[in-house]
Coordinates of C-alpha atoms in Angstrom, one line a residue:
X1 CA 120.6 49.3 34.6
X2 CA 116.9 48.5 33.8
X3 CA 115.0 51.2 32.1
X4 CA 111.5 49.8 32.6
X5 CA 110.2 50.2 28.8
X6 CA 108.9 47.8 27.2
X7 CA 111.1 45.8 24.2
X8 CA 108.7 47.1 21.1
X9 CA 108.5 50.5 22.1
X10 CA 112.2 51.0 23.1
X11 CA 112.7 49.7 19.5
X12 CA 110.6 52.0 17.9
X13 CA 112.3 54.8 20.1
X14 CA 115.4 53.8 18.6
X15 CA 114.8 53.1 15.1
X16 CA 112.7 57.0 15.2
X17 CA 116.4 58.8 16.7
X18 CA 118.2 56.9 14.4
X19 CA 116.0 58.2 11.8
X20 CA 116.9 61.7 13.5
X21 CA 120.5 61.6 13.3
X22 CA 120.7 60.0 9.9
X23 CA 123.0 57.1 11.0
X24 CA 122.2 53.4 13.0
X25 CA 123.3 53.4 16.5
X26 CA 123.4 49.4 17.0
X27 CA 124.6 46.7 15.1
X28 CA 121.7 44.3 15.3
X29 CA 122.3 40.6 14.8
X30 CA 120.0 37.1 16.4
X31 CA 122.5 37.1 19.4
X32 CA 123.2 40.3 19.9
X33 CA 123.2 43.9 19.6
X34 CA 126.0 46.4 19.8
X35 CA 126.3 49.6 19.9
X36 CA 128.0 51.2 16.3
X37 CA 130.9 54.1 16.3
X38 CA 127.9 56.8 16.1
X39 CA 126.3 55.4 18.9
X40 CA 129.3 55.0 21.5
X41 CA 130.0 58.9 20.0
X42 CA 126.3 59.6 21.6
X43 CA 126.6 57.6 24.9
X44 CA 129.9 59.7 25.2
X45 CA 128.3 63.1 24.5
X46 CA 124.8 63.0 25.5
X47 CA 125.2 63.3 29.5
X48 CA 127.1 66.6 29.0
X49 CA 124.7 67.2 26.4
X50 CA 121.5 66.8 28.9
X51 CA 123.5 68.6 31.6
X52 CA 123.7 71.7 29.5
X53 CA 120.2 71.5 28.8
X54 CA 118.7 70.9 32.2
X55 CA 121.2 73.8 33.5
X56 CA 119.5 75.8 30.8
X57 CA 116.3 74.9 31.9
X58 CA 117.0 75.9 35.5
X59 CA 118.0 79.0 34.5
X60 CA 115.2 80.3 32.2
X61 CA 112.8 79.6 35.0
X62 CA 115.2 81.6 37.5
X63 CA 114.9 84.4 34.7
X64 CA 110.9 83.9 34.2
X65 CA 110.3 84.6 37.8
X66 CA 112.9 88.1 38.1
X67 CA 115.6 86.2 39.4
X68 CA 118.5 87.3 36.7
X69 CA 121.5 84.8 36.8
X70 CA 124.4 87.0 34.8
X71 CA 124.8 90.2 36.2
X72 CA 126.9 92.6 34.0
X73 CA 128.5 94.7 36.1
X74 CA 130.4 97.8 34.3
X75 CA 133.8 99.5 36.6
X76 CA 136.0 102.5 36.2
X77 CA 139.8 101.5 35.6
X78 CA 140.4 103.2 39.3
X79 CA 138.0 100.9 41.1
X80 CA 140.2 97.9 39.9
X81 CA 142.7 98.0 42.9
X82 CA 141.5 97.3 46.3
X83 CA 137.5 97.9 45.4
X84 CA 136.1 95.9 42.6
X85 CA 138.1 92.7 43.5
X86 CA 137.1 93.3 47.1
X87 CA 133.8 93.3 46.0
X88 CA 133.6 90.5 43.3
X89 CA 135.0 88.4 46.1
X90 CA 132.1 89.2 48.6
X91 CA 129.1 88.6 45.8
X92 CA 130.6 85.6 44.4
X93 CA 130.8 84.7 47.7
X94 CA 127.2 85.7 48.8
X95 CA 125.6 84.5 45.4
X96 CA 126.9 81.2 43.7
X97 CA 124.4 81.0 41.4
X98 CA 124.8 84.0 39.8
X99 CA 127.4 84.3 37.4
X100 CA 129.3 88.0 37.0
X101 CA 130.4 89.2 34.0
X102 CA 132.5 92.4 34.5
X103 CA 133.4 95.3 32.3
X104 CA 136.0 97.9 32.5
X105 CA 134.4 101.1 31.7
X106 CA 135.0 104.6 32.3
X107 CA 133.0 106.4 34.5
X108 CA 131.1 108.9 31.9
X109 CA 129.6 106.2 29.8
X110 CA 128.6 104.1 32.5
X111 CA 125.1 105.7 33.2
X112 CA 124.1 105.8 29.7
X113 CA 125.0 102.1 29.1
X114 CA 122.8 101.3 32.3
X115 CA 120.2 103.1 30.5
X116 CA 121.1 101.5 27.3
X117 CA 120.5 98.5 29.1
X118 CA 124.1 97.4 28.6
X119 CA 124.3 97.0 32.0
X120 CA 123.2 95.5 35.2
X121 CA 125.2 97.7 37.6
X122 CA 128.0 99.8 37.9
X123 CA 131.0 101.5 39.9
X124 CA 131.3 104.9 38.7
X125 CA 134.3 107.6 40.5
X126 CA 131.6 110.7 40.6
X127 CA 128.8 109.8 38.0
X128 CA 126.6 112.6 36.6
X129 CA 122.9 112.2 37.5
X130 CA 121.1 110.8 35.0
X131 CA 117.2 110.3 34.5
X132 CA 116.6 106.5 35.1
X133 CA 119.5 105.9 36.9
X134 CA 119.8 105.4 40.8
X135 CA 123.2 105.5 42.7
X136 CA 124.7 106.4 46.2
X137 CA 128.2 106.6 47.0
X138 CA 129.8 103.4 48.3
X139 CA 133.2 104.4 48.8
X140 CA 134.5 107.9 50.4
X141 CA 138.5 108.5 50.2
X142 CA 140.7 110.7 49.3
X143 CA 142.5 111.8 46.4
X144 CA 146.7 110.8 46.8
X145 CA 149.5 112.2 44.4
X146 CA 151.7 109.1 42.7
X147 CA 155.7 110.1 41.6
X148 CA 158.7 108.9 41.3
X149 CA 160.5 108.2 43.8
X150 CA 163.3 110.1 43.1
X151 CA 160.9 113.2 42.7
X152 CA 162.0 115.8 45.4
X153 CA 158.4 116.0 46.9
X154 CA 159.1 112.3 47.5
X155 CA 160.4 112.8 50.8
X156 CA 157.6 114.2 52.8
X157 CA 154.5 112.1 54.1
X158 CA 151.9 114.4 53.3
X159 CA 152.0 116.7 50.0
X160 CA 150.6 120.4 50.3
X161 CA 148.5 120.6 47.2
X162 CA 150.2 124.3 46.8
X163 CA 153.4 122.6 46.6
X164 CA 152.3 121.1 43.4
X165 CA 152.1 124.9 41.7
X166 CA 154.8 124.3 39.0
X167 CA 153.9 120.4 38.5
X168 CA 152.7 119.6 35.8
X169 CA 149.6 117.1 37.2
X170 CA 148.9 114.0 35.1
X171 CA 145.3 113.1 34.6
X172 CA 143.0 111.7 32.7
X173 CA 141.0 113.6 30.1
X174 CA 137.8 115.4 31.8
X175 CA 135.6 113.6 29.2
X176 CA 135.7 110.2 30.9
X177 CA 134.9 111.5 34.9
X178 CA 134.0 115.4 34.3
X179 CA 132.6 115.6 38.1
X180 CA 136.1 114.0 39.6
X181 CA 138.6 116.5 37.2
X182 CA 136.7 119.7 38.1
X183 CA 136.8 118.9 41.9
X184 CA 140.7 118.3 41.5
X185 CA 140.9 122.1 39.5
X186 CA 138.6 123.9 42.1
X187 CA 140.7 122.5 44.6
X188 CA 144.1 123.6 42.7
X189 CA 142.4 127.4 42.5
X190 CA 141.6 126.9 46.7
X191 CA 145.0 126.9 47.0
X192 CA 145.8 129.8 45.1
X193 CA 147.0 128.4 42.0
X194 CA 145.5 127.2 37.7
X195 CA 146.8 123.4 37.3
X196 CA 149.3 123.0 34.5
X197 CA 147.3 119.3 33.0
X198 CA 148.8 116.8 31.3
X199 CA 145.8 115.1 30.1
X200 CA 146.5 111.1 29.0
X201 CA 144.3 109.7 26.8
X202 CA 143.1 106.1 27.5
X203 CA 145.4 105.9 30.5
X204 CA 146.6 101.4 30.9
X205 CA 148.4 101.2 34.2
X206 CA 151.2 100.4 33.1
X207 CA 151.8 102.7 30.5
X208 CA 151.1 105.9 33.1
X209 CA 153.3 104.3 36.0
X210 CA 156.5 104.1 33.3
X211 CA 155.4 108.0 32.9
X212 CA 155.6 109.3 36.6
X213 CA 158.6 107.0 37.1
X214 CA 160.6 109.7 35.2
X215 CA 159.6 112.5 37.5
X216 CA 158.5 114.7 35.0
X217 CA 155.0 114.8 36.2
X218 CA 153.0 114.0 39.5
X219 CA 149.1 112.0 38.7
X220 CA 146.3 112.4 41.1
X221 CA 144.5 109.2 42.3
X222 CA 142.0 107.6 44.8
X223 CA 143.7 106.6 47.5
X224 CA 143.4 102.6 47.0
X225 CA 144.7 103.3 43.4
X226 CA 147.6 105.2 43.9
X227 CA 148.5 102.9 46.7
X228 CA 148.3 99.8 44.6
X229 CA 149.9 101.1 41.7
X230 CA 152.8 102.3 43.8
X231 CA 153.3 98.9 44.5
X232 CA 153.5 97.8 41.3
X233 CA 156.2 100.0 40.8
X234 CA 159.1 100.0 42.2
X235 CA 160.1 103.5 41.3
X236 CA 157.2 105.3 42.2
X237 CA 155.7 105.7 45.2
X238 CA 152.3 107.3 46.2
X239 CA 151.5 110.1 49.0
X240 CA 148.8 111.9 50.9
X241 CA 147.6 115.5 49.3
X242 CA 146.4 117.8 51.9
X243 CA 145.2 121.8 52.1
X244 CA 143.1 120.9 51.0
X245 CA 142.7 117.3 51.1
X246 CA 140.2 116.2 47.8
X247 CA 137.5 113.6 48.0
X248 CA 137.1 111.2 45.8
X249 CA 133.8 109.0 45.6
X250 CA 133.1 105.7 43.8
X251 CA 129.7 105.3 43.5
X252 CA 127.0 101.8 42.6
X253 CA 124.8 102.8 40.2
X254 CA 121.9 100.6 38.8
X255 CA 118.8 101.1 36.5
X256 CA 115.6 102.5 37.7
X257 CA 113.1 100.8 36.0
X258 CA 114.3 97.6 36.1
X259 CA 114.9 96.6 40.1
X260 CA 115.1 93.0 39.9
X261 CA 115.6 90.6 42.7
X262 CA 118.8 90.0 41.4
X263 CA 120.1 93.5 41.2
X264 CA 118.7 94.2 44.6
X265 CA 120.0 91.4 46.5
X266 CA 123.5 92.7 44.9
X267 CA 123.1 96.3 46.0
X268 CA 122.6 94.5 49.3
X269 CA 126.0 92.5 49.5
X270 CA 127.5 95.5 48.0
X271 CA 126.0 97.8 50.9
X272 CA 127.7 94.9 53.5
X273 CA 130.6 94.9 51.7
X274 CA 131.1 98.6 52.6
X275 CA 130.5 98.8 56.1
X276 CA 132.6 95.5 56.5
X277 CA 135.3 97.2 55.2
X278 CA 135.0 101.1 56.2
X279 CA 134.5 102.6 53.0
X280 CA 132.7 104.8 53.8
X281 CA 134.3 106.3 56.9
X282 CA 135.4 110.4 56.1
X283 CA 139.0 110.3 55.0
X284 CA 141.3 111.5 57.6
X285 CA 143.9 114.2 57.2

């Protein structure tokens, strides 16, 4: 390879980044020159070294002109099955050169941390408005009751909610989606009756699918949640709540003041990614 510098200042070059690193890269002798331990260490490392640097390059001036290239996007536990991973797939998809870093969050504190500027976007069941932060539902469905399977409302399709009068419902405390839990209670007093709540604090999976699988208490779940957990499950199994049937919205929600290019061309995929897949179609009974 010829580098097309001439021999004295390729020499001085050398001699001023050996005088940077603090150690000789050649072994210099009347016949030759070869390179020391340091200085294969530096062949060995400096491509991936200049690499990183000219990707960092590429990025700041990507950043510099509003074009973000990590997007943080904050999700509610429930969004997890059949939503968010739909989703990721269809922006990583549609954007390869922005990287996504993903946060599971509950639905309360995700406004405030878009606020907060802890976030870039997020998927929120029923957000509160909040000054400064935009949003519009992108997925309409309804809410489905998960229980054993040896639970004796098991055996029916369809669940009416008055039937689950002297259940005792397992949920999630108010505090992290107050707008979802008082749509499941006003629904509960439609049909005549005041919930008996089990409220389950910080709720994994796992944890509230070894719960229901012992039949003492029936949870309330979007749709895609309750269908995907059942599945995971082998002892519990998830149906359709009806008279009334309850809605359950996930909603994108992003920051006002700060519509990037970025942000907006992934409101745009997420928009696609919606209609492509009918989330927003009314449940059916």
């Amino acid at each position: 390879m010829r580098l097309y510098i001439a021999q004295p200042s390729l020499s001085h070059q050398i001699r001023k980044l050996e005088e940077t690193l603090e150690t000789p890269l050649f072994v210099r002798s009347s016949r030759r020159v070869q390179l020391t331990a340091a200085g294969r260490t530096l062949v060995h490392e400096a491509p991936k070294a200049l690499a990183a640097l000219e990707q960092a390059v590429q990025r700041t001036r990507l950043a510099g002109s509003g074009i973000a290239t990590t997007i943080r996007l904050g999700y509610t536990p429930v969004a997890n099955f059949g939503t968010f991973t739909v989703l990721l797939d269809a922006l990583q998809e549609e954007h390869p050169d922005l990287m996504f870093d993903a946060r599971e969050t509950f639905s309360a504190e995700i406004p405030e941390r878009l606020c907060a500027g802890d976030l870039d976007i997020g998927l929120a069941l029923s957000p509160q408005p909040l000054d400064g932060v935009g949003g519009e539902i992108l997925r309409r469905e309804a809410v489905s009751a998960l229980l054993s399977t040896r639970h004796r409302l098991a055996v029916a399709p369809k669940i009416p909610l008055a039937d689950l009068r002297d259940e005792t419902l397992l949920l999630f405390p108010r505090r992290l989606a107050p707008a979802y839990y008082d749509r499941i209670v006003a629904a509960c007093h439609e049909a005549g009756f005041a919930p008996e709540i089990c409220a389950f604090e910080d709720p994994p999976v796992n944890a509230m699918l070894a719960r229901l699988s012992g039949g003492r208490e029936v949870g309330l779940a979007p749709a895609s949640f309750a269908e995907h957990a059942a599945m995971a499950g082998t002892s519990v199994t998830a149906r359709d709540v009806v008279d009334p049937q309850i809605a359950a919205d996930l909603s994108v929600l992003w920051p006002t003041n700060d519509m990037s290019p970025a942000i907006a061309s992934v409101l745009a995929t997420a928009r696609r990614c919606a209609e492509r897949h009918g989330w927003l179609r009314s449940p059916t009974m």
